[in-house]
Amino acid sequence: MSAEEYEKIFRNIGTGILWGTFSGGEPFLRDDLAEICSSFYSICRPSFINIPTNGLLYEKIPPLVEKIANICHKSDVIINVSLDHWQEEHDKIRQVPGNFEKTLKTYRALKELALKNLTVGIHTVISGYNVRDFREIYKKLTSLEPDSYIVEMAEEREELSTKGSDISPSPEDYGEAIYFLLDEINKKKFARVSRLTQAFRRVYYELSKDTLYKEKQIIPCYSGIISAQISPDGHVWPCCVRGDSMGNLREDGYDFRKIWAGEKAKTIRDSIKKGDCFCPLANAAYTNILCDPFSIFRVLHNFLKS
């Protein structure tokens, strides 16, 4: 969709958006990304704007991020650079020669911007390709001193055409990696805001591990109720894992609210509520935690304990 189409959607949605992620593919391939972020910021007034990147476009990304952060100055802008291993091992996983060095250039240039509303993090996808090396990966990547370091499990997603690809780690290997990660988090001291962030992450990491082991929803999922994904061709999905369409914005005059209140949306929500699906998708999991009283209690317990 064009920047003009996104603006129509944002006007229909209106204010009240806490968190917006512009994902891909690679979002910085779009020359109009700053324009899209600007209209999202001015119309929807989000508290957080998150953009993950593979970091390959090391000449283009830093100036564009600076522009976005300055335009969206009242929002926290989070750029998560994807690194799944160290040096040539990362290149092998991503199947792009020179990926690691180009991404490292991007990361260092972003850190040098030192903008007050900009957080530069490193994001690692734990898959069958790197799970057994995770201790080494963690130590090397955190030595780069990112503002935040987050991990997510590789999933078979409709969005990424990875259904049946067998990229997810085994429950045993993933569990071992998560136990190590939790131990490392517990060793560190954080400032107040970071303490709260880490308290949420502890709950998410435990939740993702349990989901993989038990193969069911551990807490109720509110995808399609308090969160959604808009695909590049206008389809509204409850999440990127299911990828089933509630409706197409182009076909409905860019009327998000009409689709959100439609019969297709109701059918999909009923399916999710019945537990027809389960996954450890981070974007959905964090919002699910906010809506689950026991999970919030665990977050507060972790926060006070730390």
Coordinates of C-alpha atoms in Angstrom, one line a residue:
M1 CA 0.0 0.0 0.0
S2 CA 1.1 3.6 -0.6
A3 CA 1.7 6.2 2.1
E4 CA -1.6 7.8 1.2
E5 CA -3.4 4.6 1.8
Y6 CA -1.8 4.1 5.2
E7 CA -2.9 7.7 6.1
K8 CA -6.5 6.9 5.3
I9 CA -6.3 3.8 7.6
F10 CA -4.7 5.8 10.4
R11 CA -7.4 8.4 10.2
N12 CA -10.1 5.8 10.4
I13 CA -8.4 4.1 13.4
G14 CA -7.8 7.4 15.3
T15 CA -6.0 7.9 18.6
G16 CA -5.6 5.4 21.4
I17 CA -2.7 3.3 20.0
L18 CA -0.2 2.4 22.6
W19 CA 2.3 0.5 20.4
G20 CA 2.9 0.3 16.7
T21 CA 5.4 -1.9 14.9
F22 CA 6.4 -1.4 11.3
S23 CA 7.8 -4.7 10.3
G24 CA 8.8 -6.6 7.2
G25 CA 10.5 -8.1 5.3
E26 CA 12.8 -5.1 5.6
P27 CA 10.9 -1.9 6.4
F28 CA 13.8 0.4 5.4
L29 CA 13.5 -0.7 1.8
R30 CA 10.6 1.7 1.7
D31 CA 11.8 5.3 0.7
D32 CA 8.5 6.6 2.2
L33 CA 8.9 5.0 5.7
A34 CA 9.5 8.3 7.4
E35 CA 6.3 9.7 5.8
I36 CA 4.3 6.7 6.9
C37 CA 5.7 6.9 10.5
S38 CA 5.0 10.7 10.5
S39 CA 1.3 10.3 9.6
F40 CA 0.9 7.4 12.1
Y41 CA 2.5 9.6 14.8
S42 CA 0.5 12.8 14.1
I43 CA -2.9 11.0 13.7
C44 CA -2.7 8.0 16.1
R45 CA -0.4 9.5 18.8
P46 CA 1.3 6.2 19.8
S47 CA 3.5 6.0 22.9
F48 CA 5.9 3.6 21.1
I49 CA 7.0 3.1 17.5
N50 CA 9.0 0.0 16.9
I51 CA 10.9 -0.9 13.7
P52 CA 12.9 -4.1 13.4
T53 CA 15.6 -4.2 10.8
N54 CA 18.2 -6.7 9.3
G55 CA 20.6 -3.7 9.3
L56 CA 22.0 -4.4 5.7
L57 CA 21.3 -0.8 4.4
Y58 CA 24.0 0.7 6.6
E59 CA 24.1 4.0 4.6
K60 CA 20.3 4.5 4.5
I61 CA 19.1 3.4 7.9
P62 CA 20.8 5.8 10.4
P63 CA 19.8 9.1 8.7
L64 CA 16.3 7.8 8.1
V65 CA 16.0 6.7 11.8
E66 CA 17.3 10.1 12.9
K67 CA 14.6 11.8 10.7
I68 CA 11.8 9.5 12.1
A69 CA 12.9 10.0 15.8
N70 CA 13.0 13.8 15.3
I71 CA 9.6 13.9 13.6
C72 CA 8.0 11.5 16.2
H73 CA 9.7 13.3 19.1
K74 CA 7.0 12.6 21.7
S75 CA 7.0 8.9 21.1
D76 CA 9.7 6.4 22.1
V77 CA 11.3 5.1 18.9
I78 CA 12.7 1.6 19.2
I79 CA 15.0 0.1 16.5
N80 CA 15.8 -3.5 17.0
V81 CA 18.7 -4.7 14.9
S82 CA 18.6 -8.5 14.1
L83 CA 21.7 -10.5 14.9
D84 CA 21.3 -14.3 15.2
H85 CA 24.9 -15.3 15.7
W86 CA 28.4 -13.9 15.5
Q87 CA 30.3 -13.0 12.3
E88 CA 30.2 -15.6 9.5
E89 CA 27.8 -17.9 11.5
H90 CA 25.2 -15.1 11.3
D91 CA 25.9 -14.7 7.6
K92 CA 25.2 -18.5 7.1
I93 CA 21.9 -18.3 9.0
R94 CA 20.8 -15.3 7.0
Q95 CA 22.3 -16.6 3.7
V96 CA 23.7 -13.1 2.9
P97 CA 27.5 -12.8 2.6
G98 CA 28.8 -9.8 4.6
N99 CA 25.6 -9.4 6.6
F100 CA 27.2 -9.3 10.0
E101 CA 29.7 -6.5 9.2
K102 CA 27.0 -4.4 7.4
T103 CA 24.6 -4.8 10.3
L104 CA 27.4 -3.9 12.8
K105 CA 28.0 -0.7 10.8
T106 CA 24.3 0.2 11.1
Y107 CA 24.2 -0.6 14.8
R108 CA 27.2 1.5 15.6
A109 CA 25.9 4.4 13.6
L110 CA 22.5 4.2 15.3
K111 CA 24.2 4.2 18.7
E112 CA 26.1 7.3 17.8
L113 CA 22.9 9.2 17.2
A114 CA 22.3 9.3 21.0
L115 CA 18.8 10.7 20.7
K116 CA 16.7 11.0 23.9
N117 CA 13.7 9.2 22.4
L118 CA 15.7 6.5 20.6
T119 CA 16.3 3.0 21.9
V120 CA 18.7 0.8 19.9
G121 CA 18.4 -2.9 20.7
I122 CA 19.6 -6.2 19.4
H123 CA 17.1 -8.9 18.6
T124 CA 18.0 -12.6 18.3
V125 CA 15.7 -15.2 16.8
I126 CA 16.4 -18.5 18.5
S127 CA 16.0 -21.3 15.9
G128 CA 17.2 -24.8 15.3
Y129 CA 20.2 -23.2 13.6
N130 CA 21.6 -21.4 16.7
V131 CA 19.9 -22.6 19.8
R132 CA 22.8 -24.8 21.0
D133 CA 25.2 -21.9 20.6
F134 CA 23.0 -19.4 22.5
R135 CA 25.3 -19.0 25.5
E136 CA 28.1 -17.9 23.3
I137 CA 25.8 -15.7 21.1
Y138 CA 24.4 -14.0 24.2
K139 CA 27.8 -13.1 25.7
K140 CA 29.2 -11.8 22.4
L141 CA 26.2 -9.7 21.4
T142 CA 25.6 -8.2 24.8
S143 CA 29.3 -7.1 24.8
L144 CA 28.2 -4.6 22.1
E145 CA 26.2 -2.9 24.9
P146 CA 22.8 -2.6 23.3
D147 CA 20.1 -0.5 25.0
S148 CA 18.1 -3.7 25.2
Y149 CA 18.6 -7.3 24.2
I150 CA 15.6 -9.4 23.3
V151 CA 15.1 -12.9 21.9
E152 CA 12.2 -14.5 20.2
M153 CA 11.6 -18.1 19.1
A154 CA 11.6 -18.9 15.4
E155 CA 8.1 -19.9 14.3
E156 CA 6.3 -21.3 11.4
R157 CA 4.3 -18.3 10.2
E158 CA 1.8 -17.9 7.5
E159 CA 3.1 -14.3 7.0
L160 CA 6.7 -15.6 6.3
S161 CA 5.7 -18.7 4.3
T162 CA 7.6 -20.8 6.8
K163 CA 4.8 -23.3 7.5
G164 CA 6.2 -26.8 7.5
S165 CA 9.8 -25.5 7.5
D166 CA 10.8 -27.1 10.8
I167 CA 12.8 -24.0 11.9
S168 CA 11.6 -24.0 15.5
P169 CA 14.1 -25.3 18.2
S170 CA 13.2 -28.4 20.2
P171 CA 11.4 -27.7 23.5
E172 CA 14.4 -29.1 25.4
D173 CA 17.0 -26.9 23.6
Y174 CA 14.8 -23.8 23.8
G175 CA 14.1 -24.4 27.5
E176 CA 17.8 -24.6 28.3
A177 CA 18.5 -21.4 26.4
I178 CA 15.7 -19.6 28.2
Y179 CA 16.8 -20.8 31.7
F180 CA 20.3 -19.4 30.9
L181 CA 18.8 -16.1 29.7
L182 CA 16.7 -15.8 32.9
D183 CA 19.8 -16.5 35.0
E184 CA 21.7 -13.8 33.2
I185 CA 18.8 -11.3 33.6
N186 CA 18.7 -12.1 37.4
K187 CA 22.4 -11.3 37.8
K188 CA 22.0 -7.7 36.4
K189 CA 20.8 -4.5 38.1
F190 CA 18.5 -2.2 36.1
A191 CA 17.2 1.3 36.5
R192 CA 13.5 1.6 37.3
V193 CA 12.0 1.7 33.8
S194 CA 14.4 -1.1 32.7
R195 CA 13.5 -3.1 35.8
L196 CA 9.8 -3.0 34.7
T197 CA 10.7 -4.0 31.1
Q198 CA 12.8 -6.9 32.3
A199 CA 10.0 -8.0 34.7
F200 CA 7.7 -8.3 31.7
R201 CA 10.4 -10.2 29.7
R202 CA 10.9 -12.7 32.4
V203 CA 7.2 -13.6 32.3
Y204 CA 7.3 -13.7 28.5
Y205 CA 10.3 -16.0 28.3
E206 CA 8.7 -18.4 30.8
L207 CA 5.4 -18.2 28.8
S208 CA 7.1 -18.9 25.5
K209 CA 8.9 -22.0 27.0
D210 CA 5.7 -23.4 28.5
T211 CA 3.8 -22.8 25.2
L212 CA 6.4 -24.9 23.3
Y213 CA 6.4 -27.7 25.9
K214 CA 2.6 -28.0 26.4
E215 CA 1.5 -27.0 22.9
K216 CA -1.5 -25.0 24.0
Q217 CA -2.4 -21.5 25.1
I218 CA -1.0 -21.0 28.6
I219 CA -2.9 -17.8 29.1
P220 CA -5.8 -16.5 27.0
C221 CA -4.9 -14.9 23.7
Y222 CA -6.4 -11.5 22.9
S223 CA -5.1 -11.2 19.3
G224 CA -7.9 -9.8 17.2
I225 CA -9.3 -8.0 20.2
I226 CA -6.6 -5.7 21.5
S227 CA -4.0 -6.2 18.8
A228 CA -3.9 -6.8 15.1
Q229 CA -1.7 -6.8 12.0
I230 CA -2.3 -5.0 8.7
S231 CA -0.6 -6.9 5.9
P232 CA 1.1 -4.9 3.0
D233 CA -1.8 -5.7 0.6
G234 CA -4.5 -4.4 3.1
H235 CA -5.6 -7.6 4.8
V236 CA -6.4 -7.3 8.5
W237 CA -5.1 -10.2 10.5
P238 CA -5.5 -11.1 14.2
C239 CA -1.7 -11.9 14.1
C240 CA 1.0 -12.8 11.7
V241 CA 1.1 -16.5 12.8
R242 CA -2.5 -17.3 11.8
G243 CA -2.6 -14.9 8.9
D244 CA -6.4 -15.4 8.4
S245 CA -8.1 -12.3 7.0
M246 CA -10.8 -10.4 8.8
G247 CA -11.3 -8.3 5.7
N248 CA -9.4 -6.2 3.2
L249 CA -9.0 -2.5 3.7
R250 CA -8.8 -1.7 0.1
E251 CA -12.0 -3.5 -0.6
D252 CA -13.8 -1.8 2.3
G253 CA -12.8 1.8 1.7
Y254 CA -10.0 1.7 4.2
D255 CA -12.6 1.4 7.0
F256 CA -10.7 -0.5 9.7
R257 CA -13.6 -0.1 12.2
K258 CA -16.0 -1.8 9.8
I259 CA -13.7 -4.8 9.4
W260 CA -13.0 -4.9 13.1
A261 CA -16.7 -5.2 13.9
G262 CA -17.5 -7.6 11.1
E263 CA -18.7 -11.2 11.1
K264 CA -15.3 -12.6 9.9
A265 CA -13.6 -10.9 12.8
K266 CA -16.1 -12.4 15.2
T267 CA -15.5 -15.9 13.8
I268 CA -11.7 -15.6 14.1
R269 CA -12.0 -14.3 17.7
D270 CA -14.2 -17.3 18.6
S271 CA -11.6 -19.7 17.2
I272 CA -8.8 -18.1 19.2
K273 CA -10.9 -18.1 22.3
K274 CA -11.6 -21.8 21.9
G275 CA -7.8 -22.4 21.8
D276 CA -7.7 -23.6 18.2
C277 CA -4.2 -22.1 18.0
F278 CA -1.3 -21.4 20.2
C279 CA 2.1 -19.8 19.7
P280 CA 4.8 -17.8 21.6
L281 CA 4.6 -14.7 19.3
A282 CA 6.1 -11.9 21.3
N283 CA 4.0 -9.0 20.1
A284 CA 0.8 -10.8 21.0
A285 CA 2.2 -12.3 24.2
Y286 CA 3.1 -9.0 25.8
T287 CA -0.4 -7.6 25.3
N288 CA -1.9 -10.9 26.5
I289 CA 0.2 -10.5 29.7
L290 CA -1.3 -7.1 30.3
C291 CA -4.8 -8.6 30.2
D292 CA -4.1 -11.6 32.4
P293 CA -4.3 -10.9 36.2
F294 CA -2.0 -13.7 37.3
S295 CA 0.6 -12.7 34.7
I296 CA 0.5 -9.1 35.9
F297 CA 1.0 -10.3 39.4
R298 CA 4.1 -12.2 38.3
V299 CA 5.4 -9.1 36.6
L300 CA 4.9 -7.0 39.8
H301 CA 6.5 -9.8 41.8
N302 CA 9.5 -9.8 39.5
F303 CA 9.8 -6.0 39.6
L304 CA 9.7 -5.8 43.4
K305 CA 12.0 -8.8 43.8
S306 CA 14.6 -7.2 41.5

